[in-house]
Coordinates of C-alpha atoms in Angstrom, one line a residue:
X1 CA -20.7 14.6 17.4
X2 CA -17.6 12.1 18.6
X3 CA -14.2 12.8 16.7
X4 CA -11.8 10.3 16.2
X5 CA -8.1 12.0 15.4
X6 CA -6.0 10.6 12.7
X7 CA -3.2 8.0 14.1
X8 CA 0.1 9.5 15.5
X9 CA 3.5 8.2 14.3
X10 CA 7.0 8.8 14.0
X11 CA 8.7 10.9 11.1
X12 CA 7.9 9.1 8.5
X13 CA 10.8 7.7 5.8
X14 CA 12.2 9.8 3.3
X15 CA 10.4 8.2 0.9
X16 CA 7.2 8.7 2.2
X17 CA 8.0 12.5 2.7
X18 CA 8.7 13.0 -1.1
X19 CA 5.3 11.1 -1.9
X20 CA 3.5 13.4 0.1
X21 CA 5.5 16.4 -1.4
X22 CA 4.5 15.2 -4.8
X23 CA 0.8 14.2 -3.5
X24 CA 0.3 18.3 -2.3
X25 CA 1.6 19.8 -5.7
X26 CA -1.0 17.1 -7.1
X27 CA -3.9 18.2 -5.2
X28 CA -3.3 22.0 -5.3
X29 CA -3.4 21.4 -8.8
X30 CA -6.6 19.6 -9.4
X31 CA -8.2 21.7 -6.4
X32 CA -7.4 24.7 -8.8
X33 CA -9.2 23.4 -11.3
X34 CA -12.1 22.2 -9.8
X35 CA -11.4 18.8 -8.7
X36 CA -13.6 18.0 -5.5
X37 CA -13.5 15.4 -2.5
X38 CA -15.1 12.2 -2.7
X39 CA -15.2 9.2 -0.5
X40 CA -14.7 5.5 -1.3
X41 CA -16.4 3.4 0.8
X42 CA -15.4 -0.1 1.5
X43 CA -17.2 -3.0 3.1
X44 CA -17.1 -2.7 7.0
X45 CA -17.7 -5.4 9.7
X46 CA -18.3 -5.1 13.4
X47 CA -20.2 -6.6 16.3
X48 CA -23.5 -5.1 18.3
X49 CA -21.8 -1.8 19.9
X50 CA -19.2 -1.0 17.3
X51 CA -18.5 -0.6 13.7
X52 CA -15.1 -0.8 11.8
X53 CA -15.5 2.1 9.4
X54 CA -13.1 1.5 6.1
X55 CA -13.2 3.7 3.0
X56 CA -10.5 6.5 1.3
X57 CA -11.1 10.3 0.9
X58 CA -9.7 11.0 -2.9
X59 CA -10.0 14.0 -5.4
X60 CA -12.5 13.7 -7.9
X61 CA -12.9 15.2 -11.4
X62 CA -15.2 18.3 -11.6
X63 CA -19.1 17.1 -11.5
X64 CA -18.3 14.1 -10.2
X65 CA -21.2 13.0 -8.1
X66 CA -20.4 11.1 -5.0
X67 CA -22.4 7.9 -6.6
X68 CA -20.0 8.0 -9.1
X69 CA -17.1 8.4 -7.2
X70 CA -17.9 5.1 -5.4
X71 CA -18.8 3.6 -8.5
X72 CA -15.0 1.2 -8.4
X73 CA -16.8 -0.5 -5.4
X74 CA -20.5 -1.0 -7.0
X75 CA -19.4 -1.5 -10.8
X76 CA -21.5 -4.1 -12.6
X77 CA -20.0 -7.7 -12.0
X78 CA -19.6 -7.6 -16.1
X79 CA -17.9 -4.7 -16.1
X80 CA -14.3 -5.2 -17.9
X81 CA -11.9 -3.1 -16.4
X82 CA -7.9 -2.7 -16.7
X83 CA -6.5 -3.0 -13.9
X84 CA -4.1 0.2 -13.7
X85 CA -7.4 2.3 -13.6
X86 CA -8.1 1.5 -10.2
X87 CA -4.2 2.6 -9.4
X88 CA -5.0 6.3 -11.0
X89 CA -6.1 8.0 -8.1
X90 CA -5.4 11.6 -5.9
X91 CA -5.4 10.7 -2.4
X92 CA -6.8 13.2 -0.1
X93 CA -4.8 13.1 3.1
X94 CA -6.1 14.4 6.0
X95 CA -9.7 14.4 5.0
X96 CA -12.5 14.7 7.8
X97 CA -15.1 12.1 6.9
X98 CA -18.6 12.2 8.6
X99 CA -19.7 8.7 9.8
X100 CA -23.5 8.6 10.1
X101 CA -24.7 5.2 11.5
X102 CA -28.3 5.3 12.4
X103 CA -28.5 8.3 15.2
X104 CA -25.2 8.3 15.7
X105 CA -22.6 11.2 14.3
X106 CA -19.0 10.1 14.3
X107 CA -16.1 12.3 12.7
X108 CA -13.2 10.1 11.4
X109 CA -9.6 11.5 10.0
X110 CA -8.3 9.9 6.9
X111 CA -4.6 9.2 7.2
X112 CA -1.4 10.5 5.1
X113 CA -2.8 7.7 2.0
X114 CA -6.5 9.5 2.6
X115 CA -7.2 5.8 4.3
X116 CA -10.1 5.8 6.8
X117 CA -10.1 3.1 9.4
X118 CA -11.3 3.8 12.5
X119 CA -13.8 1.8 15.0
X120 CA -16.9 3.9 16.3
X121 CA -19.8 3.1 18.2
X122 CA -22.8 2.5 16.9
X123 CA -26.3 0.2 17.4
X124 CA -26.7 -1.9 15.3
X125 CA -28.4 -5.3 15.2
X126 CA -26.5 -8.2 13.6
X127 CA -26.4 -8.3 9.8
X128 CA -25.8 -6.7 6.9
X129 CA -26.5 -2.5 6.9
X130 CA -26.0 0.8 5.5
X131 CA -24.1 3.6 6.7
X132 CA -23.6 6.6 5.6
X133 CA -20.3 8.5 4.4
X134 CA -19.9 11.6 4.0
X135 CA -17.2 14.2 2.1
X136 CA -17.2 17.4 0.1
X137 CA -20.8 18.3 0.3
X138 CA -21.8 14.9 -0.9
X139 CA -22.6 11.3 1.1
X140 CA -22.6 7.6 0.0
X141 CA -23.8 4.7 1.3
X142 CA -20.8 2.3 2.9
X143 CA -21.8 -1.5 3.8
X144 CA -21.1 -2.7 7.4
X145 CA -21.4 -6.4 8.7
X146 CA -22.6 -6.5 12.1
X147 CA -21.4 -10.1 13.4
X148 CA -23.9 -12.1 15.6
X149 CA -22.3 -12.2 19.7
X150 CA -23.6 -15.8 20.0
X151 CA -21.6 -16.5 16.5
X152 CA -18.8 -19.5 17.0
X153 CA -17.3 -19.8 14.0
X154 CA -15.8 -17.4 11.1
X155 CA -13.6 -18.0 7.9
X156 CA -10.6 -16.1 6.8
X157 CA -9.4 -16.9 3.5
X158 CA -6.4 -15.6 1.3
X159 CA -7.6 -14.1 -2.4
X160 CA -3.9 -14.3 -4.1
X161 CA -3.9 -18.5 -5.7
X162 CA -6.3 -19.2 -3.5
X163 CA -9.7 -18.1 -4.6
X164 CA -8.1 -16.7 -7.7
X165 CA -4.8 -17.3 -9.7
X166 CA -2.8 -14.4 -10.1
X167 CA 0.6 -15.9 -10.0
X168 CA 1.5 -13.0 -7.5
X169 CA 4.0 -11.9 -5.5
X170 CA 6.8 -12.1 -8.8
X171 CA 7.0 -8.7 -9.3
X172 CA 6.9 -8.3 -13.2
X173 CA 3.5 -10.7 -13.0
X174 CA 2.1 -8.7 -10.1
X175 CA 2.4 -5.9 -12.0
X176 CA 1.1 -8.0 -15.5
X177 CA -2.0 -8.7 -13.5
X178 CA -2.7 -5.5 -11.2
X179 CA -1.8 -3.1 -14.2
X180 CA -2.7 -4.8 -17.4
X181 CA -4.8 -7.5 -17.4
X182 CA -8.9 -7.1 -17.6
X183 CA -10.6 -8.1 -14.4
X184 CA -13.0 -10.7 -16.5
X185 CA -9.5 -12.5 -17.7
X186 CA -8.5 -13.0 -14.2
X187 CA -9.0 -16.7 -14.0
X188 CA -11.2 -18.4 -10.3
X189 CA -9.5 -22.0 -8.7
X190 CA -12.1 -24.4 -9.4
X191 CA -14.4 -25.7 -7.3
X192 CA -13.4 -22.4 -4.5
X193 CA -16.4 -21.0 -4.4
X194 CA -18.7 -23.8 -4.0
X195 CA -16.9 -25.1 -1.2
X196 CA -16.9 -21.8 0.4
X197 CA -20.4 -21.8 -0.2
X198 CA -20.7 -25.3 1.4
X199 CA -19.1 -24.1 4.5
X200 CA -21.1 -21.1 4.8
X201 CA -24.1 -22.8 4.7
X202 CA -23.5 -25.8 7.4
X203 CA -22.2 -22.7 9.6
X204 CA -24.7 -19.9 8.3
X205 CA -24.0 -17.0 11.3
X206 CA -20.2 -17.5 10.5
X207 CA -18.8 -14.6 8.9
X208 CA -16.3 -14.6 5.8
X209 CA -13.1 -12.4 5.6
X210 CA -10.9 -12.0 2.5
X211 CA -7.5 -11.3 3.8
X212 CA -4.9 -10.4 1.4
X213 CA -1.5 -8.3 0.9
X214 CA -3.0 -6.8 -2.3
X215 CA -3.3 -3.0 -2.7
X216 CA -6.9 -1.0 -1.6
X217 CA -7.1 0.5 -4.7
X218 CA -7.8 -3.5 -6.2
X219 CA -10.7 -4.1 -4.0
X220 CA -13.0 -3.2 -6.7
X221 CA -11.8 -5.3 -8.7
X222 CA -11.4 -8.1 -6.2
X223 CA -14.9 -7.5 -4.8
X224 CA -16.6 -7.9 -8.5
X225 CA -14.5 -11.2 -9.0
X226 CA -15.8 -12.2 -5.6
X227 CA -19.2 -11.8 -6.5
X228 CA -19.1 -12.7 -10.4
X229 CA -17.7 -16.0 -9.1
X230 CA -20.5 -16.8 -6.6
X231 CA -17.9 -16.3 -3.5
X232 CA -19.9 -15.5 0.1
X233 CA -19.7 -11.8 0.4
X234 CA -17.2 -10.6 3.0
X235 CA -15.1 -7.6 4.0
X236 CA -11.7 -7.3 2.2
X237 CA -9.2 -6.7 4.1
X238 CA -6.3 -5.5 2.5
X239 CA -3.2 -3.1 2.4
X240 CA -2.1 0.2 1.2
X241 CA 1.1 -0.4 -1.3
X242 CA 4.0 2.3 -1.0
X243 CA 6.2 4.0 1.3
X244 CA 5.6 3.4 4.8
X245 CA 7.6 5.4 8.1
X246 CA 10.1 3.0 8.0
X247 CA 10.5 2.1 4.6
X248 CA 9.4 1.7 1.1
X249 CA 7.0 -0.9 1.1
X250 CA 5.2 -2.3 3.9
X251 CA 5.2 -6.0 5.0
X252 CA 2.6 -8.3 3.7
X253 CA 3.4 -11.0 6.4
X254 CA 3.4 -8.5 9.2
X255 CA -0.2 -7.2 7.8
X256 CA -1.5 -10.4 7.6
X257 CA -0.1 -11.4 11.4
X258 CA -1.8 -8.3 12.5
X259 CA -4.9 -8.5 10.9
X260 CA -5.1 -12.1 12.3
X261 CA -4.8 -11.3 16.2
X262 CA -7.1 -8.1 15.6
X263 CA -9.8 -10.4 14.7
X264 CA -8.9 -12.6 17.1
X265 CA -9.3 -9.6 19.7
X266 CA -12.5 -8.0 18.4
X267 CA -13.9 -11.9 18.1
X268 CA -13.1 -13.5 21.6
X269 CA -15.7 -16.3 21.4
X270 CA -15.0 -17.1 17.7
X271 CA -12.8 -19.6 16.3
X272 CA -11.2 -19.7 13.2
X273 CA -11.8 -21.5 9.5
X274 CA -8.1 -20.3 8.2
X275 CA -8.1 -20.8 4.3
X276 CA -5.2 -20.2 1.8
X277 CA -2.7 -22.0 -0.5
X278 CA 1.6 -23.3 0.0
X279 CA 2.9 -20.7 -3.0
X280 CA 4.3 -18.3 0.2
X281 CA 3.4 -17.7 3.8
X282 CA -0.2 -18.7 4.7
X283 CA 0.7 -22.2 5.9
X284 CA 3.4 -20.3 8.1
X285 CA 1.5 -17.8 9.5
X286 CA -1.8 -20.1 9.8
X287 CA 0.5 -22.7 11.7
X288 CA 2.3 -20.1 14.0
X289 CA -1.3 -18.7 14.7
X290 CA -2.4 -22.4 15.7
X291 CA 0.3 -22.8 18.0
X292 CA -0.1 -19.3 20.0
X293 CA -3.8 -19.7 20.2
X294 CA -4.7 -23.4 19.0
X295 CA -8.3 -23.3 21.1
X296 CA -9.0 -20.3 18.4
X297 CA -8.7 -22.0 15.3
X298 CA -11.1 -24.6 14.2
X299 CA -9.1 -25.9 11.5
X300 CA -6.8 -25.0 8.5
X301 CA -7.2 -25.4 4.5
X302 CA -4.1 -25.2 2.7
X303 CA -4.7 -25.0 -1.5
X304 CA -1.6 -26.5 -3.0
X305 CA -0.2 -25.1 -6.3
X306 CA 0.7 -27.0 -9.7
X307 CA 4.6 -27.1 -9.9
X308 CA 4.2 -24.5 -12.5
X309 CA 2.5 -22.4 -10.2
X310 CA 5.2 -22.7 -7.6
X311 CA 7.6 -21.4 -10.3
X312 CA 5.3 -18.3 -11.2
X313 CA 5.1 -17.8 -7.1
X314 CA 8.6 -18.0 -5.5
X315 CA 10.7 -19.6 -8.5
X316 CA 10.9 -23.1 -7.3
X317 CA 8.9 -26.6 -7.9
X318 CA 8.2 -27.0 -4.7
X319 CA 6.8 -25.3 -1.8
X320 CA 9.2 -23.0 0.0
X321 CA 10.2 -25.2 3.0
X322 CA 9.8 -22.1 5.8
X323 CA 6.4 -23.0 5.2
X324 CA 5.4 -26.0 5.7
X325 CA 4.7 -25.7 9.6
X326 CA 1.1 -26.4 10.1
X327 CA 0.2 -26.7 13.7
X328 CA 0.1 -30.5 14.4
X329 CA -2.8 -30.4 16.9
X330 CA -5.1 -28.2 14.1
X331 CA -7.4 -30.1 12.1
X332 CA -5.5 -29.5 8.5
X333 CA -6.5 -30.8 4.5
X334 CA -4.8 -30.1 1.8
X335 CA -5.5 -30.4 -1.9
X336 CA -4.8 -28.8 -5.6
X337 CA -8.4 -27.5 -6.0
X338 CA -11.7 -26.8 -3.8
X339 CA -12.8 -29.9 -5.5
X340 CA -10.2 -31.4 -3.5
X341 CA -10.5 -29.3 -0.5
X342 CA -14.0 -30.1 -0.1
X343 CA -13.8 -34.0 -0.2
X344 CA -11.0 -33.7 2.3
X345 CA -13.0 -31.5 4.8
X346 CA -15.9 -34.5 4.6
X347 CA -13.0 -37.3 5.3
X348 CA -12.1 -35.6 8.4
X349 CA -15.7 -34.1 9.6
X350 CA -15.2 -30.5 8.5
X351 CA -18.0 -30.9 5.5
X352 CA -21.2 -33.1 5.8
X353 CA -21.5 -35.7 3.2
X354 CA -25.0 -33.9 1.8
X355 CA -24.9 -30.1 1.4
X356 CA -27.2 -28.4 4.0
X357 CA -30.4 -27.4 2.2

């Protein structure tokens, strides 16, 4: 059996030492009265020889079965659910996880959030597949996505106005949509989906990633959306909201920068479908990506918001002008819609005229 320590780090801010004060007087509580640990899962990715192992150890109520515990991730796509619910939660910090995939036994520490990420080995052939988590007594079954070697291609695409409008990152509106509004009232851009699906089927080993500053305790929600909406199924990757070791809140650009050039490391031979909108920082970071490693990206889609949209974004009509550097050299279409997006990619080659059957 392999074990993979928790990360070290630095001292973390004060602000992060009183939430982990308050998180211990929390969990001694529930503990005391019967509360038991649980895992999470969330959708992992990887490549033959390794697996990228995501998921969050949490205190569950007495009787809580560990199906029913990673019910948030597997709830109907009907289901309509308020948002703050999936914000109610007792992290378990700490927490050894067992990682079973196929013969092999991994043990993986979650970190001070009762976060799991950690990279193992494992054998698997590419696709989708089953491992197995395991907390508390109890397992559940995590999916991983096992990306082909021989694959050239992959898309990344932002969630936030691009596949759906949420009119984030204004903070009263964040908090409208993360904390109060159903998940079925959450509305999809038109014509997204189907040109995702398009794409996905001219280029079907290429693997889909939704990349997005948005909190792990949304991807439920954002996974059903996903799949109510007829979006490819991908790995979310996302963030964990709150104090950090240096500060308060972590950075969504520097999450999505790093997230960016770790797939670029774990993908060597792959290049790049980069998909988002102009309400913040995609077409900045998508353009500064371009210029550091332009042979990795294959081209760029850039969504662009109503002027009312802009407004609910940043507070402007217009697009913020730090981001409006696209990389030149990188194939690039714009347009309001994936209606839009999707004539634009066949103008310039991206799309085929006919949908592949």
């Amino acid at each position: 059996m392999e074990t993979t320590p928790a990360r070290t780090s630095s001292r973390p801010h004060w602000a992060a030492r009183a939430e982990d004060a308050l998180h211990a007087r929390l969990n001694a509580t529930l503990l005391a009265r019967g509360w038991v640990p649980r895992v999470e899962p969330y959708t992992g990715y990887g490549a033959p020889g390794w697996v990228r192992v995501m998921a969050r150890s949490v205190l569950a109520a007495p009787g809580t079965a560990a199906s029913e515990a990673a019910e948030r991730d597997t709830a109907s796509a009907d289901r309509s659910v308020r948002g703050w619910r999936s914000f109610v939660t007792a992290q378990l910090p700490g927490a050894e996880v067992t990682v079973r995939v196929g013969d092999r036994v991994h043990v993986v520490e979650a970190d001070r959030g009762g976060y799991v990420d950690a990279a193992v080995d494992a054998d698997l052939e590419p696709g989708w597949h089953e491992i197995t988590l395991e907390l508390g007594g109890a397992s559940v079954a995590a999916p991983v996505l096992v990306v082909a070697p021989d694959a050239e291609l992959g898309m990344v695409s932002d969630i936030d106005d691009t596949v759906m409008v949420t009119a984030l990152p204004r903070p009263l509106l964040a908090a409208w949509n993360a904390f109060v509004l159903h998940e079925n009232a959450r509305r999809v851009v038109p014509g997204m989906a189907g040109m995702y699906r398009r794409w996905t089927a001219a280029h079907p080993d290429a693997p889909t990633f939704y990349l997005s500053t948005g909190a792990w305790n949304a991807a439920p929600a954002l996974r059903r959306f996903l799949q109510r909406h007829g979006y490819p199924p991908g790995p979310l990757l996302l963030t964990d909201w709150g104090p950090t070791n240096t500060g308060w809140f972590r950075s969504g650009q520097a999450h999505k920068h790093a997230t960016l050039r770790r797939l670029l490391e774990e993908y060597p031979g792959m290049r790049w479908f980069l998909v988002g909108d102009d309400g913040q920082h995609d077409p900045e970071i998508y353009g500064e990506l371009a210029h550091d490693h332009g042979d990795r990206v294959h081209a760029v889609a850039i969504r662009q918001l109503s002027p009312t949209e802009q407004v609910l974004a940043h507070g402007t009509t217009e697009p913020l002008e730090r981001v409006r550097r696209v990389a030149t050299e990188t194939t690039t279409v714009t347009g309001p819609d994936g209606n839009a997006l999707a004539l634009a990619m066949i103008d310039t080659g991206l799309l085929e005229v006919e949908p592949p059957r």
